[in-house]
Amino acid sequence: METPVRTTHHAEAAAAFLRDEENVDWHNETLWFVRSKRDKAAAALPEWEDLREQASRIKNHTLSRLDEYLLDLEKNAQQNGITVHWAADADEHNRIILDIMRQHNATQVVKSKSMLTEECHLNPYLIKHGIDVVDTDLGERIVQLRNEPPSHIVLPAIHLKKQHIGDLFHQHLGTDAGATDPQYLTEAARLHLRQKFLLADVAITGVNFAVAETGGFVVCTNEGNADLGAHLAKVHIACMGIEKVIPKGEHLGVFLRLLARSATGQATTTYSSHFRRPAPGQTMHLVLVDNGRTRQLASPDFRNSLKCIRCGACMNTCPVYRRSGGHSYHTAIAGPIGSILAPNIDMKQYADLPFASTLCGSCTNVCPVKIDIHQQLYKWRQVLGEAGAVEPAKKVGMTGMDFLFSRPGLYRFAGRAGRQLMKFFPALANNGSLNPWAIHRDMPKPPAQSFRDWYAEQEKK
Amino acid sequence: MSRDRILSAIRQGKPDLQPLPDVIGFPSHIADTDLADSFLTMVRTNGGLGVRANSLDEVRAQIASEYDLTLPTLSHVDGLDLNNFTPTENLRLLDDLNLVVLEGSVAVAENAAIWFDETALGIRALPFITLNVVAIVSTRNLVGTMHEVYKRVDLNTSFGTFIAGPSKTADIEQSLVIGAHGSKTMTVFLLP
Ligand code: SF4
C-alpha cells in the first residue's frame, strides 16, 4: 500500500515553534519591524512602483531569452578567464565543486551566503568528502555551529535569541559564560572567522546578478565576508541558478536600488562587488545550475517565480512565516516564495507548503519584482489536489469547496445555511474531527448577514 | 551533456519573447545643489563619518590627528603619501593593515555608495581586510542615483566594488553592530 502523504508537517512544526510564546512574539514583531523599514525606504522613492514594474519586465524579458543570455554570459566569462560549468541538478553541482577542490588539493573552504548551495546541500556533501567548510556570514556561522539550516534567507539566525548565541559561542569560541552583548559576540566571531579567511584555499560565494553583456557577476553583502574570502583564496567558485542572469550592466541600477531597500530598508548593501576577471595568480569558476528551474520555466503558471531576487521581503511581511518560523517550512528557502519553489523540486515532500498561507496577498504587494506569489500558492493547491498529493481528509474538504465554488447557487445557499449552523453549533465547524481545516485555522465568526444578503436588502429599501 | 540538456530544456519551455522596457532607470529627484548634503547624510546613515575638506593638505592633517600613522598604513591616493607598509605576494600579511586610504572615482548621493575599480584598489582585498578605511571623493564626481552611476563606471574593469560605509551585521537579535568582517570604520572626505 502506498504510504499516505502527510501534508501537516508545516502545521506540526509551527505548533512546536509556537510553544515558546515570548520568542514567537519577538520573532513576529522583529520581522514586522524589518518590514516597516522596507516600507519607509520604498516610500522615500516616488518612482518605487514604476521601479518594480521595470524590474519585473527586465526579468520577464530575460526569461523569454534565457538560453541566449546564458550563452552570452558563458562566452564573455570565458573570454575573461573564468571557467564556466553547467550543472543539471544538485548532485552535479556538488560534484563539480568537489572536483575543483581536488584539482587544487584544497581542504579548507570559506563560504559566503548562497541559498543555492543550501538548496543543493553542499556542506554535508563536502564534509563527507573530508573538506572543512566554514560558513562566514555571521548568522550562517551561528546556525552552522548549531547544526541547523538558516531559518531566513537574509536573516539566517532570526529564530534565535542572544542567550542562545552567547551559550553557543561560549562553547565553541570560548567567549565568557553568560555573555550576551551582540557587540562582544560579533567581535569574537570576527576574530574566529578572520583566521579561517586567512587559511582558506578556496572561497565559495553566491551570485546576486550575472551580466550577460560583460560576463561578470555581482555579489552583495553587508559584512564583507564574500569579498574577504574571494580575494584572499587562490580559487574563487561562484554558484548561481540559471535565472540569476540579466542582460546588461545598466539593469544593475534597477535591481540594486530594489534589493537592499526590500530586504532590510537600507538604501544599499555595504558592499556590491563586481567580479569580471580573476586576479593575477587566481582561478575563478562560475557554476550555472538548473536543479528544476527549466521545469519551472516551462510552466506558465509558475515560471514567474524565477524572477525572485531573494530579498526576503515576502517572509518579513507574511503573517504565517512571522508566527511559525523558517524551520517549519523544512526546506532551504522558507516563507511564501519557498512554498512555491519547493513543490517544484519534490511535490510530495513539500505538498504541505502551499497550504501554509492565508493567501492574504501581502507577499505579492511587497515583492520587488512583482511575482504573483499568493496566486501561485493558490494554483499549487489545485495542482497538488489534482495530483493526489494532498492528504485525503483535507482533499475531501477541498473538493467540497471546489464543488461549491463552481455552483454559485448552491454556494449562496450553503453560505446561508452555514452561517445559521455555525451560529447555533460553532463547535461543529471548529471541531477538528469533523472539519479538518479547523485544526490549523480558527473558523471566523459568522457574519450576521452576508454581503450579498445585505446588498439585496439595501436594494429593496 | 548537461549544458546542452539545460539549453534545450530552456528553448522548449521559455515563453514567447517579452520586450525589454524602452527606457531603463528614472531621473534623480535630488537637485544638483543638494548632492553633497544628501551624500553626507547617507554616509552617516550607513554608519560612516562624512567630512567636508577643502584640500588634500587638510585631509592629511585630519588623518594625522585621527589615526596612529606608525601602524601599518597604505595610501593609493596621489598626493597623500602615507605609506609605511609594503605589500608582498602573500596577501595574508595584509591582515596587519590598520588604515587604507583610497580615492573613489564616482559616488552616489542616494545611498553614499562609492565606486572603486581595480586601478583605485591596486590589490582587491585592501578595503576589506584593513581595520579602517578612508575614502576621498570629489563633489564633482557625485551623481544622484544608481541609474546614473552605471553610466559612469566602466564595467569592463576586472574588478570593481561599491562600498557604502563600514562593514556591519545585525545577525544577533537584529541589533546593529558596526564592524563585521570588513573594515570597522569608514571616513569619507568630500573635496570640492
Ligand atoms: S519572491 Fe519577491 S519578495 Fe520574496 S524573496 Fe523573492 S524577490 Fe523578494
XYZ file of C-alpha atoms and ligand atoms in Angstrom:
661
model
C 0.000 0.000 0.000
C 1.231 3.469 -0.770
C 2.073 5.438 2.361
C -0.341 8.318 2.745
C 1.358 11.628 2.067
C 1.438 13.868 5.104
C 0.561 17.457 4.493
C 0.544 18.633 8.082
C 4.305 18.864 8.527
C 4.368 22.668 8.471
C 1.485 22.895 10.911
C 3.115 20.486 13.366
C 6.463 22.227 13.217
C 4.739 25.578 13.617
C 2.921 24.286 16.670
C 6.280 23.394 18.221
C 7.638 26.877 17.448
C 4.533 28.498 18.918
C 5.084 26.845 22.287
C 7.684 29.466 23.218
C 5.256 32.339 23.266
C 7.700 35.031 24.221
C 10.053 34.095 21.412
C 7.197 33.953 18.913
C 6.090 37.452 19.847
C 9.624 38.727 19.475
C 10.049 36.965 16.113
C 6.768 38.317 14.854
C 7.417 41.889 15.945
C 11.039 41.966 14.828
C 10.208 40.833 11.317
C 7.357 43.294 11.187
C 9.827 45.995 12.160
C 12.077 44.972 9.250
C 9.025 45.109 7.009
C 8.239 48.661 8.186
C 11.805 49.742 7.457
C 11.259 48.412 3.956
C 8.061 50.473 3.701
C 9.896 53.619 4.728
C 12.651 53.047 2.175
C 10.098 52.350 -0.547
C 8.034 55.416 0.300
C 11.135 57.611 0.015
C 11.303 56.871 -3.725
C 8.360 58.365 -5.628
C 9.139 56.051 -8.553
C 9.071 52.881 -6.393
C 6.108 51.236 -8.089
C 7.472 52.013 -11.547
C 10.848 50.681 -10.484
C 9.218 47.374 -9.505
C 7.479 47.298 -12.860
C 10.756 47.881 -14.682
C 12.496 45.148 -12.699
C 9.663 42.759 -13.400
C 9.777 43.475 -17.119
C 13.540 43.079 -17.331
C 13.208 39.695 -15.636
C 10.291 38.631 -17.870
C 12.301 39.581 -20.903
C 15.350 37.713 -19.663
C 13.355 34.540 -19.038
C 11.979 34.739 -22.567
C 15.524 34.692 -23.966
C 17.234 32.823 -21.167
C 19.157 30.459 -23.456
C 20.693 33.314 -25.420
C 21.692 35.304 -22.349
C 23.272 32.273 -20.725
C 25.294 31.659 -23.871
C 26.418 35.302 -23.918
C 27.328 35.079 -20.262
C 29.302 31.914 -20.851
C 31.174 33.278 -23.851
C 32.060 36.573 -22.207
C 33.006 34.981 -18.899
C 35.287 32.518 -20.672
C 36.912 35.344 -22.597
C 37.623 36.977 -19.266
C 39.366 33.878 -17.995
C 36.519 32.473 -15.893
C 35.849 28.731 -16.182
C 32.134 28.088 -16.683
C 30.400 24.868 -15.582
C 26.834 23.673 -16.096
C 25.043 21.506 -13.548
C 21.727 19.816 -14.261
C 20.967 19.133 -10.620
C 22.211 19.429 -7.053
C 24.378 16.298 -7.292
C 26.206 17.535 -10.336
C 26.699 20.958 -8.742
C 28.241 19.342 -5.669
C 30.456 17.022 -7.741
C 31.760 19.932 -9.833
C 32.772 21.789 -6.693
C 34.449 18.768 -5.136
C 36.358 18.163 -8.394
C 37.665 21.724 -8.373
C 38.716 21.296 -4.743
C 40.578 18.101 -5.587
C 42.333 19.638 -8.591
C 43.771 22.213 -6.222
C 44.422 19.784 -3.357
C 42.236 22.038 -1.271
C 40.817 21.083 2.105
C 39.707 24.409 3.599
C 36.759 26.320 2.186
C 35.175 29.556 3.312
C 31.689 30.127 2.043
C 29.574 33.264 1.948
C 25.816 33.242 1.811
C 24.395 31.291 -1.079
C 20.884 29.926 -0.907
C 21.707 27.781 -3.913
C 24.349 25.826 -2.019
C 21.798 25.352 0.788
C 19.315 24.093 -1.780
C 21.941 21.638 -3.062
C 23.039 20.554 0.449
C 26.617 21.281 -0.486
C 28.003 21.473 3.069
C 27.173 17.921 4.173
C 28.450 16.638 0.832
C 31.815 18.370 1.137
C 32.183 17.427 4.788
C 31.520 13.796 3.899
C 34.424 14.038 1.480
C 36.811 15.400 4.047
C 36.567 19.098 3.238
C 36.397 21.639 6.043
C 33.608 24.081 5.091
C 33.112 27.218 7.119
C 30.124 29.490 6.612
C 31.311 33.046 7.127
C 28.176 35.148 7.246
C 27.699 35.669 10.995
C 24.129 34.370 11.008
C 25.102 31.397 8.889
C 28.070 30.589 11.097
C 25.752 30.633 14.100
C 23.341 28.144 12.564
C 26.203 26.047 11.222
C 27.663 25.702 14.738
C 24.209 24.690 15.936
C 23.944 22.142 13.148
C 20.806 23.773 11.803
C 19.833 25.235 8.449
C 19.217 29.016 8.182
C 15.636 29.955 9.039
C 15.515 33.036 6.774
C 17.304 33.783 3.505
C 18.538 37.213 4.609
C 18.492 36.842 8.411
C 19.673 33.237 8.906
C 19.578 33.234 12.726
C 16.424 35.288 13.249
C 14.842 32.422 15.191
C 17.473 32.702 17.953
C 17.857 34.993 20.946
C 21.191 36.369 22.096
C 21.236 33.969 25.058
C 21.277 31.032 22.630
C 24.127 32.621 20.725
C 26.029 33.519 23.894
C 25.878 29.899 25.056
C 26.874 28.654 21.623
C 29.888 30.972 21.391
C 30.911 30.158 24.936
C 31.012 26.511 23.936
C 32.673 26.887 20.515
C 34.602 30.166 20.570
C 35.406 30.424 24.266
C 33.554 33.653 24.974
C 32.733 34.396 28.623
C 29.980 32.270 30.112
C 26.704 34.160 30.172
C 27.961 36.953 27.885
C 25.208 38.074 25.516
C 26.261 41.516 24.315
C 25.879 41.481 20.496
C 28.908 43.746 20.029
C 31.116 41.430 22.099
C 29.813 38.281 20.428
C 30.223 39.764 16.943
C 33.812 40.726 17.729
C 34.527 37.164 18.867
C 33.109 35.821 15.615
C 35.160 38.330 13.631
C 38.399 37.133 15.206
C 37.475 33.473 14.838
C 36.461 33.814 11.196
C 39.387 36.069 10.270
C 41.665 33.099 10.928
C 39.512 30.971 8.621
C 39.691 33.582 5.860
C 43.465 33.729 6.131
C 43.846 29.953 5.863
C 41.269 29.070 3.214
C 42.342 27.510 -0.075
C 39.019 28.076 -1.787
C 36.211 30.621 -1.425
C 32.667 29.838 -2.473
C 30.212 32.674 -2.997
C 26.717 33.016 -4.342
C 25.786 35.399 -7.142
C 23.152 38.110 -6.876
C 23.255 39.091 -10.538
C 25.308 37.914 -13.515
C 25.557 40.237 -16.503
C 25.398 38.573 -19.925
C 26.897 41.564 -21.717
C 30.068 41.751 -19.592
C 30.441 38.139 -18.467
C 30.787 39.415 -14.900
C 28.757 38.868 -11.763
C 27.788 40.887 -8.700
C 27.837 39.732 -5.070
C 26.235 41.865 -2.337
C 26.930 41.649 1.406
C 26.862 43.901 4.458
C 29.560 42.042 6.345
C 32.255 41.980 3.656
C 32.658 38.234 4.033
C 32.196 37.350 0.356
C 34.963 39.774 -0.618
C 37.383 38.758 2.102
C 37.021 35.125 1.110
C 37.135 35.638 -2.631
C 40.131 37.997 -2.631
C 42.309 36.015 -0.253
C 41.789 32.495 -1.593
C 43.633 31.207 -4.653
C 40.394 29.798 -6.044
C 37.015 31.508 -6.182
C 33.950 29.429 -7.066
C 30.723 31.379 -7.639
C 27.485 29.379 -7.832
C 24.308 30.635 -9.429
C 20.899 29.420 -10.501
C 20.435 29.969 -14.231
C 17.735 32.562 -13.518
C 20.283 34.963 -11.994
C 21.486 36.300 -15.359
C 20.404 39.766 -16.530
C 21.127 41.228 -19.949
C 23.084 44.422 -19.347
C 25.121 46.413 -16.872
C 22.609 49.253 -16.818
C 19.995 46.840 -15.464
C 22.032 46.524 -12.287
C 20.956 50.050 -11.373
C 17.326 48.924 -11.234
C 17.962 45.800 -9.187
C 20.477 47.248 -6.750
C 18.051 50.062 -5.944
C 15.381 47.484 -5.079
C 17.343 44.726 -3.363
C 18.560 46.230 -0.071
C 15.557 48.509 0.332
C 13.252 45.494 0.039
C 15.423 43.298 2.242
C 16.239 45.478 5.256
C 15.239 49.025 4.340
C 18.866 50.027 3.706
C 19.475 52.247 0.669
C 22.155 49.791 -0.455
C 24.151 46.870 0.868
C 27.545 47.895 2.241
C 29.460 46.028 -0.446
C 28.283 45.417 -4.028
C 31.226 43.791 -5.737
C 31.549 43.290 -9.486
C 33.768 40.346 -10.414
C 34.784 40.087 -14.040
C 38.257 38.585 -14.261
C 40.297 36.556 -11.788
C 43.050 38.491 -10.013
C 46.620 37.684 -11.142
C 47.562 34.232 -9.871
C 43.946 33.389 -9.051
C 41.461 30.945 -10.591
C 37.770 31.782 -10.942
C 34.896 29.384 -11.635
C 31.237 30.070 -12.349
C 28.765 27.206 -11.874
C 25.381 27.534 -13.614
C 22.742 25.344 -12.007
C 19.367 24.160 -13.266
C 18.028 21.882 -10.471
C 14.390 22.149 -11.523
C 14.489 25.675 -12.888
C 13.897 24.665 -16.514
C 10.869 22.690 -15.326
C 9.567 25.798 -13.566
C 10.259 27.847 -16.701
C 8.158 25.504 -18.808
C 5.141 26.011 -16.570
C 3.185 29.163 -17.454
C 1.587 29.149 -14.001
C 4.826 29.066 -12.026
C 7.649 30.443 -14.217
C 7.122 33.885 -12.786
C 8.695 32.676 -9.533
C 12.062 32.537 -11.335
C 12.185 36.340 -11.203
C 12.963 36.175 -7.471
C 15.996 38.178 -6.312
C 15.971 36.590 -2.810
C 15.337 39.771 -0.842
C 13.239 38.110 1.862
C 10.541 40.806 1.885
C 7.781 38.255 1.348
C 8.868 36.421 4.515
C 9.077 39.522 6.677
C 5.560 40.508 5.786
C 3.965 37.046 5.905
C 1.650 36.576 8.921
C 2.209 32.817 8.782
C 6.003 32.979 8.458
C 6.323 35.517 11.253
C 4.435 33.239 13.639
C 5.686 29.852 12.523
C 9.415 30.442 11.982
C 11.519 29.486 8.982
C 12.308 25.951 10.085
C 8.654 24.957 9.994
C 8.916 25.085 6.185
C 11.514 22.252 6.235
C 13.135 23.496 3.001
C 16.158 25.702 2.189
C 14.055 28.697 1.212
C 11.242 29.295 3.689
C 8.217 31.526 3.535
C 5.910 32.368 0.655
C 8.462 32.131 -2.169
C 9.951 28.923 -0.784
C 6.473 27.425 -0.702
C 6.230 27.948 -4.459
C 9.746 26.764 -5.274
C 9.888 23.648 -3.077
C 6.965 21.657 -4.542
C 8.600 22.060 -7.943
C 11.611 20.188 -6.608
C 9.591 17.495 -4.811
C 5.833 17.680 -4.994
C 5.131 15.017 -2.365
C 7.646 16.091 0.211
C 6.548 19.716 0.084
C 2.835 19.293 -0.555
C 2.063 20.957 2.775
C 3.779 24.256 1.983
C 1.314 25.913 -0.408
C -1.218 25.460 2.402
C 0.979 27.340 4.896
C -0.507 30.644 3.798
C -3.572 32.753 4.401
C -3.451 33.918 0.759
C -3.715 37.466 2.098
C -1.541 38.755 -0.750
C 0.826 40.854 1.338
C 3.806 38.999 -0.166
C 2.695 39.908 -3.672
C 2.377 43.557 -2.670
C 5.934 43.869 -1.361
C 7.751 41.716 -3.924
C 10.217 43.996 -5.754
C 9.967 42.005 -8.982
C 6.188 41.621 -8.860
C 5.845 37.880 -8.533
C 2.173 36.946 -8.076
C 3.170 34.891 -5.044
C -0.183 34.297 -3.388
C -1.828 33.415 -6.679
C 0.848 30.836 -7.342
C 0.304 29.366 -3.886
C -3.373 29.059 -4.712
C -2.552 27.418 -8.052
C -0.252 24.930 -6.335
C -3.141 23.863 -4.134
C -5.129 22.974 -7.233
C -2.218 21.149 -8.816
C -1.469 19.208 -5.667
C -5.107 18.317 -5.214
C -5.340 17.002 -8.759
C -2.114 15.068 -8.417
C -3.425 13.412 -5.274
C -0.567 14.814 -3.228
C -2.894 16.247 -0.616
C -3.824 14.287 2.473
C -7.190 12.532 1.864
C -9.092 14.285 4.662
C -8.030 17.764 3.532
C -8.801 16.834 -0.040
C -12.411 15.981 0.728
C -12.845 19.436 2.180
C -11.153 20.994 -0.843
C -13.222 19.030 -3.305
C -16.277 20.117 -1.404
C -15.165 23.712 -1.744
C -14.406 23.368 -5.434
C -17.817 21.851 -5.796
C -19.405 24.826 -4.061
C -17.329 27.458 -5.853
C -18.325 26.088 -9.238
C -22.033 26.174 -8.360
C -22.851 29.736 -7.330
C -26.477 28.991 -6.414
C -25.513 26.222 -4.099
C -22.639 28.305 -2.699
C -25.060 31.015 -1.657
C -27.350 28.524 -0.034
C -24.514 26.713 1.695
C -23.201 30.032 2.983
C -26.514 31.000 4.475
C -27.106 27.545 5.878
C -23.549 27.527 7.215
C -23.998 30.851 8.963
C -27.140 29.546 10.652
C -25.453 26.295 11.569
C -22.317 27.962 12.902
C -24.317 30.417 14.971
C -26.059 27.630 16.790
C -23.338 24.995 16.734
C -19.995 26.832 16.463
C -18.222 23.830 17.911
C -19.216 21.860 14.861
C -17.221 23.983 12.475
C -14.336 24.398 14.893
C -14.217 20.739 15.729
C -11.143 19.289 14.128
C -12.553 15.815 13.737
C -15.417 16.994 11.552
C -13.738 19.840 9.725
C -10.050 19.138 9.060
C -9.411 22.797 8.205
C -10.361 23.878 11.695
C -7.277 22.291 13.219
C -4.996 24.762 11.501
C -7.332 27.664 11.073
C -9.732 29.109 13.628
C -13.033 29.439 11.893
C -14.006 33.095 11.681
C -17.120 34.266 13.480
C -20.002 34.069 11.021
C -21.181 37.498 9.987
C -24.856 38.059 10.910
C -25.582 38.769 7.287
C -23.552 38.009 4.181
C -22.578 40.907 1.982
C -24.916 39.540 -0.651
C -27.901 39.390 1.673
C -27.091 42.838 2.954
C -26.838 44.213 -0.571
C -30.135 42.624 -1.581
C -31.817 44.175 1.438
C -30.408 47.603 0.632
C -31.767 47.251 -2.909
C -35.207 46.514 -1.569
C -35.181 49.535 0.745
C 25.990 16.859 -21.614
C 24.219 18.975 -19.007
C 24.926 22.214 -20.844
C 23.059 21.090 -23.954
C 20.270 19.487 -21.972
C 19.696 22.660 -19.973
C 19.782 24.873 -23.050
C 17.363 22.701 -24.970
C 15.010 22.494 -21.981
C 15.047 26.293 -21.861
C 14.319 26.554 -25.581
C 11.367 24.241 -25.209
C 9.951 25.800 -22.076
C 10.608 29.529 -22.411
C 7.708 31.898 -23.044
C 7.283 33.979 -26.196
C 9.545 36.994 -26.425
C 8.717 39.671 -23.868
C 10.123 43.086 -24.745
C 12.606 44.962 -22.566
C 11.370 48.330 -21.264
C 12.337 51.102 -23.724
C 13.913 53.269 -21.087
C 15.835 51.929 -18.117
C 16.013 53.961 -14.930
C 14.446 57.155 -13.619
C 15.616 60.739 -13.335
C 17.129 61.634 -9.980
C 14.946 63.655 -7.634
C 17.991 65.066 -5.845
C 18.831 68.538 -7.152
C 22.457 69.069 -8.226
C 22.939 71.595 -5.444
C 21.790 69.020 -2.851
C 24.023 66.177 -3.994
C 26.741 66.832 -1.414
C 24.317 67.141 1.508
C 22.375 64.030 0.542
C 25.595 62.121 0.097
C 26.965 63.136 3.504
C 23.664 62.332 5.204
C 23.732 58.861 3.697
C 27.366 58.339 4.740
C 26.186 58.862 8.330
C 23.129 56.641 7.876
C 25.455 53.902 6.639
C 27.500 54.139 9.824
C 30.380 56.097 8.329
C 31.810 59.520 9.073
C 31.448 62.172 6.373
C 33.709 65.240 6.451
C 33.984 68.170 4.070
C 37.552 69.205 3.300
C 38.954 71.924 1.077
C 42.243 70.364 0.097
C 44.401 67.278 0.373
C 46.539 69.133 2.928
C 43.520 69.464 5.150
C 42.773 65.744 4.668
C 46.362 64.852 5.546
C 46.215 66.889 8.736
C 42.943 65.310 9.815
C 44.186 61.790 9.097
C 47.329 62.503 11.113
C 45.293 63.639 14.089
C 42.750 60.781 13.928
C 44.930 57.740 13.157
C 48.126 56.337 14.541
C 50.299 56.531 11.436
C 53.021 54.409 12.982
C 50.675 51.443 12.465
C 50.639 49.762 9.020
C 49.128 52.253 6.575
C 48.692 52.200 2.798
C 47.516 55.079 0.641
C 46.698 54.811 -3.032
C 45.840 58.487 -3.400
C 48.156 60.685 -5.438
C 49.467 63.488 -3.283
C 48.748 61.678 0.006
C 51.844 59.651 0.667
C 51.252 57.941 3.992
C 52.697 54.554 3.138
C 54.738 52.763 5.744
C 53.838 49.269 4.553
C 54.960 47.275 1.533
C 52.552 44.570 0.432
C 54.117 41.317 -0.693
C 52.854 38.429 -2.776
C 51.467 36.942 0.392
C 48.107 38.642 0.746
C 47.625 37.194 4.219
C 50.132 39.665 5.590
C 47.669 42.443 4.745
C 45.863 41.359 7.896
C 48.133 43.748 9.798
C 46.804 46.802 7.998
C 45.380 49.494 10.232
C 44.479 52.062 7.597
C 43.899 52.100 3.847
C 43.315 55.370 2.013
C 41.614 55.202 -1.394
C 40.108 57.558 -3.919
C 36.623 56.854 -5.262
C 36.168 57.777 -8.916
C 32.415 58.318 -8.617
C 29.875 58.191 -5.780
C 26.111 58.109 -5.408
C 24.119 60.639 -3.379
C 21.033 58.457 -2.815
C 22.947 55.791 -0.869
C 26.545 57.014 -0.396
C 27.938 54.079 -2.379
C 31.452 54.868 -3.609
C 32.949 53.117 -6.623
C 36.463 51.718 -6.527
C 37.806 49.838 -9.506
C 40.946 47.767 -9.896
C 43.038 50.868 -10.640
C 41.906 52.595 -7.465
C 42.403 49.482 -5.336
C 45.615 48.011 -6.660
C 45.045 44.959 -4.509
C 41.422 43.838 -4.335
C 41.499 42.755 -0.712
C 42.620 46.130 0.656
C 39.373 47.817 1.735
C 38.019 44.554 3.159
C 40.978 43.356 5.185
C 42.075 46.641 6.770
C 40.714 47.805 10.116
C 39.960 51.350 8.913
C 39.185 52.888 5.533
C 39.488 56.497 4.460
C 37.862 57.387 1.145
C 38.424 60.579 -0.796
C 35.640 61.726 -3.108
C 35.326 64.911 -5.114
C 31.985 66.725 -5.168
C 32.407 66.925 -8.925
C 32.139 63.136 -9.044
C 28.810 62.837 -7.249
C 25.740 61.585 -9.103
C 22.175 61.253 -7.833
C 21.184 57.621 -8.327
C 22.404 54.140 -9.147
C 20.991 54.585 -12.657
C 23.358 57.470 -13.289
C 26.364 55.843 -11.733
C 26.172 52.872 -14.106
C 26.520 55.324 -16.986
C 29.774 56.498 -15.427
C 31.522 53.337 -14.283
C 33.379 51.066 -16.658
C 32.065 47.558 -16.079
C 34.871 46.183 -18.211
C 37.209 46.588 -15.277
C 38.463 43.256 -13.912
C 37.003 44.016 -10.515
C 35.089 46.940 -9.084
C 33.070 47.487 -5.954
C 30.612 49.922 -4.439
C 31.383 50.476 -0.785
C 28.831 52.213 1.415
C 30.211 52.550 4.916
C 31.967 50.205 7.328
C 31.018 46.522 7.424
C 28.029 45.698 9.594
C 25.736 42.949 10.768
C 22.531 42.604 12.721
C 22.536 38.831 12.878
C 22.343 38.744 16.668
C 18.797 39.733 17.618
C 18.741 42.387 14.923
C 20.997 44.696 16.963
C 23.178 46.621 14.584
C 26.894 46.059 15.131
C 29.382 48.073 13.095
C 32.470 46.071 12.214
C 31.626 42.605 10.921
C 34.304 41.129 8.636
C 35.302 44.142 6.585
C 36.577 47.466 7.922
C 35.315 48.663 11.294
C 35.292 52.330 10.351
C 34.968 54.337 7.176
C 35.655 58.054 6.961
C 34.768 59.862 3.764
C 36.412 63.175 2.912
C 34.394 65.157 0.410
C 36.612 67.518 -1.558
C 35.284 70.357 -3.752
S 9.626 36.374 -4.016
Fe 9.867 38.581 -4.219
S 9.709 39.324 -2.101
Fe 10.082 37.116 -1.944
S 12.314 36.906 -1.764
Fe 11.811 36.749 -3.957
S 12.045 38.832 -4.730
Fe 11.900 39.005 -2.511
